Each structure stands twice: as structure tokens, then as C-alpha cells.
Amino acid sequence: MKSTEAPASYRRHVTPERAATLMKRATYASVAVALVLISMKAWAVWATGSMALLATFLDSLLDGAASLVNLIAVRVALTPADRQHRFGHGKAEALAGLGQAALIGASALFLAVESIGRLLDPAPVTESALGIAIIVVSLGFTLALVTYQRYVQRLTGSLAIAADSLHYASDVVLNLGVIAALIIAGLFNVPWADPVIALALAVWIGRAAWEIVSRSTSELMDKELPHEDRLRIEEIALSHPQVHTIHDLRTRTAGRTVFIQFHLEIPGDMPLRQAHDIADTVELAIATEFPDAEILIHQDPAGHEDVPEAMQPESPMAPTPANA
């Protein structure tokens, strides 16, 4: 399973309008595929009685609910900033991620309990060939959706789309496990294989929920940008010949928007207008590489204040911090 962790760089090369269109299309596609999969798998569970097939049905059912939440969250996240939300609505994506994780975690717990019950009281799996056919068709729909979602996520950096993609990527592995369970339990008459594989899949689903919680929490707690991005911001600022250094660099994200702020040390004897022009030049250079960023620069006269070590520029030779 691939992690939902954001790409190493937040540099985007797609316009906000294009990103909004892609994100909305991805949510519509997700809901549509979920409805198709739920319908097919509900009938297959009724026909076969397979616990492993029930696992993938429950996962698709909750994926559908999560996809619907995503659709709403993305629309909210794309709403422009207003008087009550001056920093925009981007964190709606992270909140949606936590909601998705709760749904996925609940399905994993339910599946684990049901699998243990089936282990204690085995039941035969019937119509295995039918179940396998349903899962193969489901795989086709799921792979197509995941491919599109990952394309959109690479271009937009959307947490909500990444989390939704993780649901369906885990479905691929889940469905492969279901096929194995149907073959072993149904065709080779090994009834305990079905609940054992379903239990393993419950663990897999639980792991997916934890990854979503981790990334959503990082955004809600204003985790810093990756180490290499922070170094790049400092490199751009220090490339201006009249900038002495920078300090107190702080970064965070909310949806697609990156917030960057720092103190820029420049000669203290220069006119205010010139200092302002230098800050504008540095801001423009940073915005060129971080086009979705809102940048706030405070101008300090060089050497005016003692800078705590924690606020001093990061050295490229320093070890990567734990939150990079």
C-alpha cells in the first residue's frame, strides 16, 4: 500500500481553476464507481455467503459513504476565503479525512469480529465462481478509478483525493484476497480459509485508516512543510544580494494552500521603500516555485535582535528533522 503522505515538494504546475475542476471530477467519479460496486457486491454476498466477499462489500459500502463525504468536503475546501474564514476552507479536506478514517476503522473492527465468529462456527462458501467473476469486474472499475485519482492527486496535492484513492487502492489488494479466499474455501473445500483471509484483510483496512488519520492530523496540527521545501525557501530568500539572512520561518498547509511566513534581515540603514521592494522581490521569487502559497514577510534590520537557535536558518548539512 502506498502512503498518503504528501509529495516531497508542494510545488504545483496547475492553475487553481484547473485543480478545482480535476478535484470535482474525481469526487464525481468516485461516487459513481462506489454505487456500481456496492450494487454488484451486495448481490454477490447474498448469492455466495462468503465472509471474504462480505469484507469487500462492507469496504465498498463505506468507501461510498466516504466518497460522498469527500464530494462535500472538496466543494467546501474550494470555497474562497470569507470574513469568517480569512485563511480559506482548505482544512475541510483534513476533517473529511478523519471522517473517512473513522468509517474505515469501524468496518475493519466489524469485519474482524465477524471473521472470528465464522472461525468458531465455520460455514461453507457457495457459488465461488460467481463471486470471483464479480470481483474481477470490480477490480477493473477500481483500477480505472485509482489511476485517475492518483493523476488528480499528483497535480493538485489534494488530501481528500489522496485519502479516497487509498480506499480504492486498498480495495485492489482486498479483492485479490477475496479471490484467493473464494478459490481456497469454495473450490478446494477449505472453509476456514475464508474467515482467516477476511481477518487479515481487516488488519489491512485498519492500517489504511491509520495512515489517513496520520496525514489528516498533520495538516490539522499545522505540520511544517518537508525539510527540502523549507531549505528551498531559505535558498531563494538568501539569493538576493541585499538579504543578510532569514529567521523564524514557519510553514503550514490547508488543502492546496501553503502558508509561508518568516523574518527577512536586510541592512537597517536603507529607506523603507527600498526594503519593501526587496521583500516584494523575494516574495515573488518564492511564489514562482510555490504558486499556491500565501507568503508573509516581516522585515528586520540586520543584527537588530538575537535570534533563538530554533528560529535560525536550517543548515543543508543538518540532519533531516523527524517532521520533514
mmCIF file of C-alpha atoms in Angstrom:
data_model
loop_
_atom_site.group_PDB
_atom_site.id
_atom_site.type_symbol
_atom_site.label_atom_id
_atom_site.label_comp_id
_atom_site.label_asym_id
_atom_site.label_seq_id
_atom_site.Cartn_x
_atom_site.Cartn_y
_atom_site.Cartn_z
ATOM 1 C CA MET A 1 0.000 0.000 0.000
ATOM 2 C CA LYS A 2 1.300 3.381 -0.897
ATOM 3 C CA SER A 3 1.351 6.043 1.776
ATOM 4 C CA THR A 4 -0.974 9.025 1.754
ATOM 5 C CA GLU A 5 1.914 11.260 2.787
ATOM 6 C CA ALA A 6 2.119 14.377 0.655
ATOM 7 C CA PRO A 7 4.702 14.545 -2.111
ATOM 8 C CA ALA A 8 8.158 15.778 -1.088
ATOM 9 C CA SER A 9 7.513 19.127 -2.754
ATOM 10 C CA TYR A 10 4.424 21.263 -2.701
ATOM 11 C CA ARG A 11 5.314 22.952 -5.994
ATOM 12 C CA ARG A 12 2.340 22.757 -8.316
ATOM 13 C CA HIS A 13 2.194 23.482 -12.005
ATOM 14 C CA VAL A 14 -1.554 23.643 -12.485
ATOM 15 C CA THR A 15 -3.833 26.661 -12.199
ATOM 16 C CA PRO A 16 -6.279 26.833 -9.260
ATOM 17 C CA GLU A 17 -9.189 26.707 -11.710
ATOM 18 C CA ARG A 18 -7.847 23.558 -13.387
ATOM 19 C CA ALA A 19 -7.168 21.972 -9.993
ATOM 20 C CA ALA A 20 -10.723 22.690 -8.830
ATOM 21 C CA THR A 21 -12.154 21.094 -11.962
ATOM 22 C CA LEU A 22 -9.990 17.985 -11.585
ATOM 23 C CA MET A 23 -10.835 17.582 -7.900
ATOM 24 C CA LYS A 24 -14.575 17.863 -8.531
ATOM 25 C CA ARG A 25 -14.430 15.349 -11.392
ATOM 26 C CA ALA A 26 -12.503 12.911 -9.206
ATOM 27 C CA THR A 27 -15.176 13.085 -6.486
ATOM 28 C CA TYR A 28 -17.978 12.527 -9.004
ATOM 29 C CA ALA A 29 -16.136 9.533 -10.481
ATOM 30 C CA SER A 30 -15.558 8.096 -7.015
ATOM 31 C CA VAL A 31 -19.228 8.266 -6.010
ATOM 32 C CA ALA A 32 -20.329 6.754 -9.338
ATOM 33 C CA VAL A 33 -17.918 3.822 -9.093
ATOM 34 C CA ALA A 34 -18.876 3.235 -5.454
ATOM 35 C CA LEU A 35 -22.551 2.906 -6.383
ATOM 36 C CA VAL A 36 -21.741 0.366 -9.101
ATOM 37 C CA LEU A 37 -19.505 -1.710 -6.809
ATOM 38 C CA ILE A 38 -21.958 -1.652 -3.899
ATOM 39 C CA SER A 39 -24.768 -2.942 -6.119
ATOM 40 C CA MET A 40 -22.706 -5.773 -7.604
ATOM 41 C CA LYS A 41 -21.168 -6.916 -4.324
ATOM 42 C CA ALA A 42 -24.429 -6.820 -2.353
ATOM 43 C CA TRP A 43 -25.922 -9.308 -4.800
ATOM 44 C CA ALA A 44 -22.743 -11.434 -4.744
ATOM 45 C CA VAL A 45 -22.718 -11.657 -0.912
ATOM 46 C CA TRP A 46 -26.364 -12.741 -0.933
ATOM 47 C CA ALA A 47 -25.606 -15.395 -3.550
ATOM 48 C CA THR A 48 -22.387 -16.829 -2.061
ATOM 49 C CA GLY A 49 -22.485 -16.257 1.708
ATOM 50 C CA SER A 50 -18.723 -15.596 1.659
ATOM 51 C CA MET A 51 -17.237 -13.723 4.623
ATOM 52 C CA ALA A 52 -14.341 -12.510 2.481
ATOM 53 C CA LEU A 53 -16.834 -11.223 -0.072
ATOM 54 C CA LEU A 54 -18.721 -9.554 2.765
ATOM 55 C CA ALA A 55 -15.415 -7.870 3.638
ATOM 56 C CA THR A 56 -15.105 -6.273 0.238
ATOM 57 C CA PHE A 57 -18.811 -5.358 0.196
ATOM 58 C CA LEU A 58 -18.504 -3.570 3.544
ATOM 59 C CA ASP A 59 -15.386 -1.812 2.350
ATOM 60 C CA SER A 60 -17.156 -0.622 -0.805
ATOM 61 C CA LEU A 61 -20.176 0.471 1.223
ATOM 62 C CA LEU A 62 -18.036 2.610 3.485
ATOM 63 C CA ASP A 63 -15.951 3.796 0.548
ATOM 64 C CA GLY A 64 -19.185 5.037 -0.968
ATOM 65 C CA ALA A 65 -20.065 6.941 2.203
ATOM 66 C CA ALA A 66 -16.537 8.332 2.395
ATOM 67 C CA SER A 67 -16.637 9.333 -1.254
ATOM 68 C CA LEU A 68 -19.864 11.229 -0.645
ATOM 69 C CA VAL A 69 -18.250 12.993 2.325
ATOM 70 C CA ASN A 70 -15.281 13.772 0.069
ATOM 71 C CA LEU A 71 -17.517 15.284 -2.574
ATOM 72 C CA ILE A 72 -18.962 17.679 0.009
ATOM 73 C CA ALA A 73 -15.583 18.384 1.628
ATOM 74 C CA VAL A 74 -13.895 19.216 -1.671
ATOM 75 C CA ARG A 75 -16.653 21.659 -2.565
ATOM 76 C CA VAL A 76 -16.267 23.333 0.839
ATOM 77 C CA ALA A 77 -12.455 23.355 0.615
ATOM 78 C CA LEU A 78 -12.602 25.086 -2.771
ATOM 79 C CA THR A 79 -14.830 27.864 -1.419
ATOM 80 C CA PRO A 80 -12.892 31.186 -1.407
ATOM 81 C CA ALA A 81 -11.903 32.820 1.876
ATOM 82 C CA ASP A 82 -14.608 34.945 3.501
ATOM 83 C CA ARG A 83 -14.992 37.244 6.510
ATOM 84 C CA GLN A 84 -15.368 34.334 8.935
ATOM 85 C CA HIS A 85 -12.643 32.173 7.354
ATOM 86 C CA ARG A 86 -9.827 34.504 6.341
ATOM 87 C CA PHE A 87 -7.441 31.609 5.698
ATOM 88 C CA GLY A 88 -9.913 29.825 3.458
ATOM 89 C CA HIS A 89 -11.660 26.480 3.915
ATOM 90 C CA GLY A 90 -8.857 24.104 2.930
ATOM 91 C CA LYS A 91 -8.859 22.168 6.202
ATOM 92 C CA ALA A 92 -12.252 20.743 5.307
ATOM 93 C CA GLU A 93 -10.230 18.123 3.423
ATOM 94 C CA ALA A 94 -8.388 17.075 6.581
ATOM 95 C CA LEU A 95 -11.636 16.902 8.542
ATOM 96 C CA ALA A 96 -13.095 14.717 5.807
ATOM 97 C CA GLY A 97 -10.014 12.508 6.059
ATOM 98 C CA LEU A 98 -10.654 11.930 9.761
ATOM 99 C CA GLY A 99 -14.273 11.072 8.987
ATOM 100 C CA GLN A 100 -13.158 8.583 6.356
ATOM 101 C CA ALA A 101 -10.694 7.017 8.777
ATOM 102 C CA ALA A 102 -13.450 6.552 11.361
ATOM 103 C CA LEU A 103 -15.662 4.789 8.806
ATOM 104 C CA ILE A 104 -12.836 2.567 7.598
ATOM 105 C CA GLY A 105 -11.757 1.719 11.153
ATOM 106 C CA ALA A 106 -15.326 0.750 12.051
ATOM 107 C CA SER A 107 -15.557 -1.554 9.042
ATOM 108 C CA ALA A 108 -12.249 -3.196 9.977
ATOM 109 C CA LEU A 109 -13.454 -3.830 13.534
ATOM 110 C CA PHE A 110 -16.793 -5.240 12.368
ATOM 111 C CA LEU A 111 -15.103 -7.494 9.852
ATOM 112 C CA ALA A 112 -12.631 -8.794 12.459
ATOM 113 C CA VAL A 113 -15.466 -9.680 14.858
ATOM 114 C CA GLU A 114 -17.475 -11.407 12.113
ATOM 115 C CA SER A 115 -14.415 -13.334 10.915
ATOM 116 C CA ILE A 116 -13.624 -14.633 14.390
ATOM 117 C CA GLY A 117 -17.263 -15.734 14.724
ATOM 118 C CA ARG A 118 -17.063 -17.590 11.418
ATOM 119 C CA LEU A 119 -13.795 -19.267 12.530
ATOM 120 C CA LEU A 120 -15.554 -20.572 15.639
ATOM 121 C CA ASP A 121 -18.582 -21.665 13.624
ATOM 122 C CA PRO A 122 -17.435 -22.490 10.049
ATOM 123 C CA ALA A 123 -19.906 -22.349 7.166
ATOM 124 C CA PRO A 124 -19.433 -23.452 3.573
ATOM 125 C CA VAL A 125 -18.854 -20.951 0.764
ATOM 126 C CA THR A 126 -21.099 -21.489 -2.254
ATOM 127 C CA GLU A 127 -21.143 -20.104 -5.786
ATOM 128 C CA SER A 128 -17.414 -19.331 -5.709
ATOM 129 C CA ALA A 129 -17.204 -18.913 -9.484
ATOM 130 C CA LEU A 130 -19.915 -16.238 -9.340
ATOM 131 C CA GLY A 131 -18.098 -14.400 -6.564
ATOM 132 C CA ILE A 132 -14.814 -14.489 -8.463
ATOM 133 C CA ALA A 133 -16.486 -13.099 -11.600
ATOM 134 C CA ILE A 134 -17.993 -10.208 -9.589
ATOM 135 C CA ILE A 135 -14.622 -9.403 -8.005
ATOM 136 C CA VAL A 136 -12.781 -9.418 -11.348
ATOM 137 C CA VAL A 137 -15.277 -6.903 -12.748
ATOM 138 C CA SER A 138 -14.920 -4.831 -9.562
ATOM 139 C CA LEU A 139 -11.151 -4.819 -9.972
ATOM 140 C CA GLY A 140 -11.492 -3.309 -13.434
ATOM 141 C CA PHE A 141 -13.642 -0.431 -12.145
ATOM 142 C CA THR A 142 -11.400 0.102 -9.115
ATOM 143 C CA LEU A 143 -8.119 0.168 -11.054
ATOM 144 C CA ALA A 144 -9.524 2.706 -13.519
ATOM 145 C CA LEU A 145 -10.693 4.963 -10.674
ATOM 146 C CA VAL A 146 -7.425 4.704 -8.729
ATOM 147 C CA THR A 147 -5.417 5.574 -11.844
ATOM 148 C CA TYR A 148 -7.479 8.715 -12.373
ATOM 149 C CA GLN A 149 -7.455 9.686 -8.683
ATOM 150 C CA ARG A 150 -3.675 9.435 -8.481
ATOM 151 C CA TYR A 151 -3.333 11.563 -11.596
ATOM 152 C CA VAL A 152 -5.517 14.225 -9.988
ATOM 153 C CA GLN A 153 -3.713 13.955 -6.656
ATOM 154 C CA ARG A 154 -0.301 14.423 -8.281
ATOM 155 C CA LEU A 155 -1.499 17.619 -9.948
ATOM 156 C CA THR A 156 -3.462 19.075 -7.039
ATOM 157 C CA GLY A 157 -1.912 17.709 -3.844
ATOM 158 C CA SER A 158 -5.439 17.177 -2.500
ATOM 159 C CA LEU A 159 -5.520 15.327 0.822
ATOM 160 C CA ALA A 160 -9.156 14.323 0.329
ATOM 161 C CA ILE A 161 -8.471 12.814 -3.098
ATOM 162 C CA ALA A 162 -5.362 11.053 -1.757
ATOM 163 C CA ALA A 163 -7.359 9.536 1.107
ATOM 164 C CA ASP A 164 -10.141 8.427 -1.216
ATOM 165 C CA SER A 165 -7.587 6.942 -3.582
ATOM 166 C CA LEU A 166 -6.113 4.982 -0.673
ATOM 167 C CA HIS A 167 -9.540 3.425 -0.032
ATOM 168 C CA TYR A 168 -9.767 2.136 -3.548
ATOM 169 C CA ALA A 169 -6.095 1.156 -3.773
ATOM 170 C CA SER A 170 -6.581 -0.993 -0.688
ATOM 171 C CA ASP A 171 -9.671 -2.408 -2.403
ATOM 172 C CA VAL A 172 -7.423 -3.803 -5.120
ATOM 173 C CA VAL A 173 -5.477 -5.843 -2.566
ATOM 174 C CA LEU A 174 -8.689 -6.609 -0.700
ATOM 175 C CA ASN A 175 -10.323 -8.005 -3.825
ATOM 176 C CA LEU A 176 -7.285 -10.112 -4.669
ATOM 177 C CA GLY A 177 -7.520 -11.553 -1.162
ATOM 178 C CA VAL A 178 -11.206 -12.275 -1.689
ATOM 179 C CA ILE A 179 -10.450 -14.156 -4.903
ATOM 180 C CA ALA A 180 -7.903 -16.264 -3.011
ATOM 181 C CA ALA A 181 -10.450 -16.962 -0.261
ATOM 182 C CA LEU A 182 -13.163 -17.960 -2.736
ATOM 183 C CA ILE A 183 -10.802 -20.299 -4.581
ATOM 184 C CA ILE A 184 -9.397 -21.963 -1.455
ATOM 185 C CA ALA A 185 -12.628 -22.130 0.559
ATOM 186 C CA GLY A 186 -15.082 -22.768 -2.267
ATOM 187 C CA LEU A 187 -13.267 -24.734 -4.920
ATOM 188 C CA PHE A 188 -10.938 -26.700 -2.619
ATOM 189 C CA ASN A 189 -13.390 -27.084 0.277
ATOM 190 C CA VAL A 190 -11.240 -25.407 2.978
ATOM 191 C CA PRO A 191 -13.909 -23.402 4.894
ATOM 192 C CA TRP A 192 -11.539 -21.905 7.491
ATOM 193 C CA ALA A 193 -9.541 -20.123 4.747
ATOM 194 C CA ASP A 194 -12.399 -17.680 4.122
ATOM 195 C CA PRO A 195 -12.548 -16.146 7.666
ATOM 196 C CA VAL A 196 -8.751 -16.273 8.062
ATOM 197 C CA ILE A 197 -8.200 -14.246 4.886
ATOM 198 C CA ALA A 198 -11.045 -11.911 5.892
ATOM 199 C CA LEU A 199 -9.333 -11.344 9.258
ATOM 200 C CA ALA A 200 -6.067 -10.494 7.513
ATOM 201 C CA LEU A 201 -7.962 -8.071 5.292
ATOM 202 C CA ALA A 202 -9.464 -6.436 8.391
ATOM 203 C CA VAL A 203 -5.924 -5.684 9.565
ATOM 204 C CA TRP A 204 -5.116 -4.259 6.123
ATOM 205 C CA ILE A 205 -8.154 -1.971 6.238
ATOM 206 C CA GLY A 206 -7.233 -0.838 9.757
ATOM 207 C CA ARG A 207 -3.747 0.106 8.577
ATOM 208 C CA ALA A 208 -5.251 2.225 5.801
ATOM 209 C CA ALA A 209 -7.386 4.044 8.370
ATOM 210 C CA TRP A 210 -4.313 4.805 10.490
ATOM 211 C CA GLU A 211 -2.428 6.291 7.526
ATOM 212 C CA ILE A 212 -5.329 8.611 6.776
ATOM 213 C CA VAL A 213 -5.525 9.684 10.440
ATOM 214 C CA SER A 214 -1.791 10.423 10.423
ATOM 215 C CA ARG A 215 -1.872 12.723 7.420
ATOM 216 C CA SER A 216 -5.135 14.451 8.373
ATOM 217 C CA THR A 217 -3.823 15.113 11.886
ATOM 218 C CA SER A 218 -0.575 16.518 10.493
ATOM 219 C CA GLU A 219 -2.488 19.095 8.465
ATOM 220 C CA LEU A 220 -4.888 19.993 11.270
ATOM 221 C CA MET A 221 -1.917 20.413 13.641
ATOM 222 C CA ASP A 222 -0.131 22.689 11.137
ATOM 223 C CA LYS A 223 2.818 20.390 10.482
ATOM 224 C CA GLU A 224 5.717 22.086 8.694
ATOM 225 C CA LEU A 225 6.448 21.580 5.016
ATOM 226 C CA PRO A 226 9.035 18.896 4.187
ATOM 227 C CA HIS A 227 12.629 19.724 5.095
ATOM 228 C CA GLU A 228 13.729 20.150 1.481
ATOM 229 C CA ASP A 229 10.962 22.679 0.813
ATOM 230 C CA ARG A 230 11.975 24.761 3.828
ATOM 231 C CA LEU A 231 15.583 24.721 2.666
ATOM 232 C CA ARG A 232 14.470 25.794 -0.794
ATOM 233 C CA ILE A 233 12.540 28.757 0.644
ATOM 234 C CA GLU A 234 15.646 29.865 2.536
ATOM 235 C CA GLU A 235 17.827 29.394 -0.529
ATOM 236 C CA ILE A 236 15.551 31.612 -2.618
ATOM 237 C CA ALA A 237 15.424 34.334 0.031
ATOM 238 C CA LEU A 238 19.179 34.320 0.606
ATOM 239 C CA SER A 239 19.890 34.505 -3.125
ATOM 240 C CA HIS A 240 19.002 38.220 -3.057
ATOM 241 C CA PRO A 241 22.301 40.134 -2.691
ATOM 242 C CA GLN A 242 20.941 42.534 -0.043
ATOM 243 C CA VAL A 243 19.432 39.892 2.222
ATOM 244 C CA HIS A 244 21.669 39.051 5.178
ATOM 245 C CA THR A 245 19.680 36.091 6.491
ATOM 246 C CA ILE A 246 16.198 34.974 7.432
ATOM 247 C CA HIS A 247 14.783 33.531 10.631
ATOM 248 C CA ASP A 248 11.541 32.407 12.261
ATOM 249 C CA LEU A 249 10.458 30.508 9.136
ATOM 250 C CA ARG A 250 7.049 28.973 9.696
ATOM 251 C CA THR A 251 5.047 26.940 7.188
ATOM 252 C CA ARG A 252 1.793 25.004 7.115
ATOM 253 C CA THR A 253 -0.837 23.808 4.676
ATOM 254 C CA ALA A 254 -4.619 23.918 4.418
ATOM 255 C CA GLY A 255 -5.882 21.919 1.458
ATOM 256 C CA ARG A 256 -3.930 23.088 -1.597
ATOM 257 C CA THR A 257 -2.867 26.374 0.026
ATOM 258 C CA VAL A 258 0.600 26.672 1.543
ATOM 259 C CA PHE A 259 1.209 29.367 4.155
ATOM 260 C CA ILE A 260 4.775 30.681 4.458
ATOM 261 C CA GLN A 261 5.997 33.385 6.823
ATOM 262 C CA PHE A 262 9.428 34.489 8.006
ATOM 263 C CA HIS A 263 11.590 37.436 9.099
ATOM 264 C CA LEU A 264 13.904 38.870 6.438
ATOM 265 C CA GLU A 265 17.068 40.592 7.689
ATOM 266 C CA ILE A 266 18.262 43.453 5.471
ATOM 267 C CA PRO A 267 20.529 46.480 6.048
ATOM 268 C CA GLY A 268 18.994 48.708 8.703
ATOM 269 C CA ASP A 269 20.015 51.992 7.107
ATOM 270 C CA MET A 270 18.168 51.598 3.815
ATOM 271 C CA PRO A 271 14.939 53.536 3.070
ATOM 272 C CA LEU A 272 11.640 51.848 3.879
ATOM 273 C CA ARG A 273 10.575 51.812 0.222
ATOM 274 C CA GLN A 274 13.770 50.020 -0.806
ATOM 275 C CA ALA A 275 13.326 47.473 1.995
ATOM 276 C CA HIS A 276 9.763 46.939 0.856
ATOM 277 C CA ASP A 277 10.901 46.381 -2.745
ATOM 278 C CA ILE A 278 13.434 43.766 -1.602
ATOM 279 C CA ALA A 279 10.739 41.913 0.330
ATOM 280 C CA ASP A 280 8.451 42.038 -2.707
ATOM 281 C CA THR A 281 11.213 40.627 -4.921
ATOM 282 C CA VAL A 282 11.847 37.761 -2.511
ATOM 283 C CA GLU A 283 8.114 37.083 -2.197
ATOM 284 C CA LEU A 284 7.697 36.937 -5.969
ATOM 285 C CA ALA A 285 10.636 34.525 -6.326
ATOM 286 C CA ILE A 286 9.181 32.188 -3.697
ATOM 287 C CA ALA A 287 5.694 32.415 -5.213
ATOM 288 C CA THR A 288 7.145 31.330 -8.563
ATOM 289 C CA GLU A 289 8.116 27.953 -7.086
ATOM 290 C CA PHE A 290 5.220 27.737 -4.618
ATOM 291 C CA PRO A 291 2.334 29.151 -6.710
ATOM 292 C CA ASP A 292 -0.385 28.166 -4.240
ATOM 293 C CA ALA A 293 1.356 29.858 -1.311
ATOM 294 C CA GLU A 294 0.289 32.815 0.759
ATOM 295 C CA ILE A 295 3.524 34.496 1.841
ATOM 296 C CA LEU A 296 4.020 36.911 4.723
ATOM 297 C CA ILE A 297 7.444 38.545 5.167
ATOM 298 C CA HIS A 298 8.456 40.706 8.135
ATOM 299 C CA GLN A 299 11.460 42.986 7.514
ATOM 300 C CA ASP A 300 14.104 43.247 10.233
ATOM 301 C CA PRO A 301 17.256 45.417 10.290
ATOM 302 C CA ALA A 302 20.225 43.030 10.177
ATOM 303 C CA GLY A 303 21.581 42.201 13.626
ATOM 304 C CA HIS A 304 18.771 44.049 15.369
ATOM 305 C CA GLU A 305 17.706 41.125 17.527
ATOM 306 C CA ASP A 306 19.186 37.956 18.944
ATOM 307 C CA VAL A 307 17.608 35.040 17.137
ATOM 308 C CA PRO A 308 16.958 31.881 19.195
ATOM 309 C CA GLU A 309 18.702 28.830 17.765
ATOM 310 C CA ALA A 310 15.350 27.190 16.961
ATOM 311 C CA MET A 311 14.431 30.133 14.727
ATOM 312 C CA GLN A 312 17.730 30.354 12.851
ATOM 313 C CA PRO A 313 18.028 29.152 9.235
ATOM 314 C CA GLU A 314 18.261 25.401 8.761
ATOM 315 C CA SER A 315 21.627 24.196 7.571
ATOM 316 C CA PRO A 316 21.602 21.964 4.471
ATOM 317 C CA MET A 317 24.165 19.845 6.314
ATOM 318 C CA ALA A 318 21.893 19.361 9.337
ATOM 319 C CA PRO A 319 20.134 16.006 9.769
ATOM 320 C CA THR A 320 16.589 15.879 8.484
ATOM 321 C CA PRO A 321 14.173 16.555 11.367
ATOM 322 C CA ALA A 322 11.558 13.989 12.304
ATOM 323 C CA ASN A 323 8.761 16.038 10.833
ATOM 324 C CA ALA A 324 10.444 16.570 7.451
#
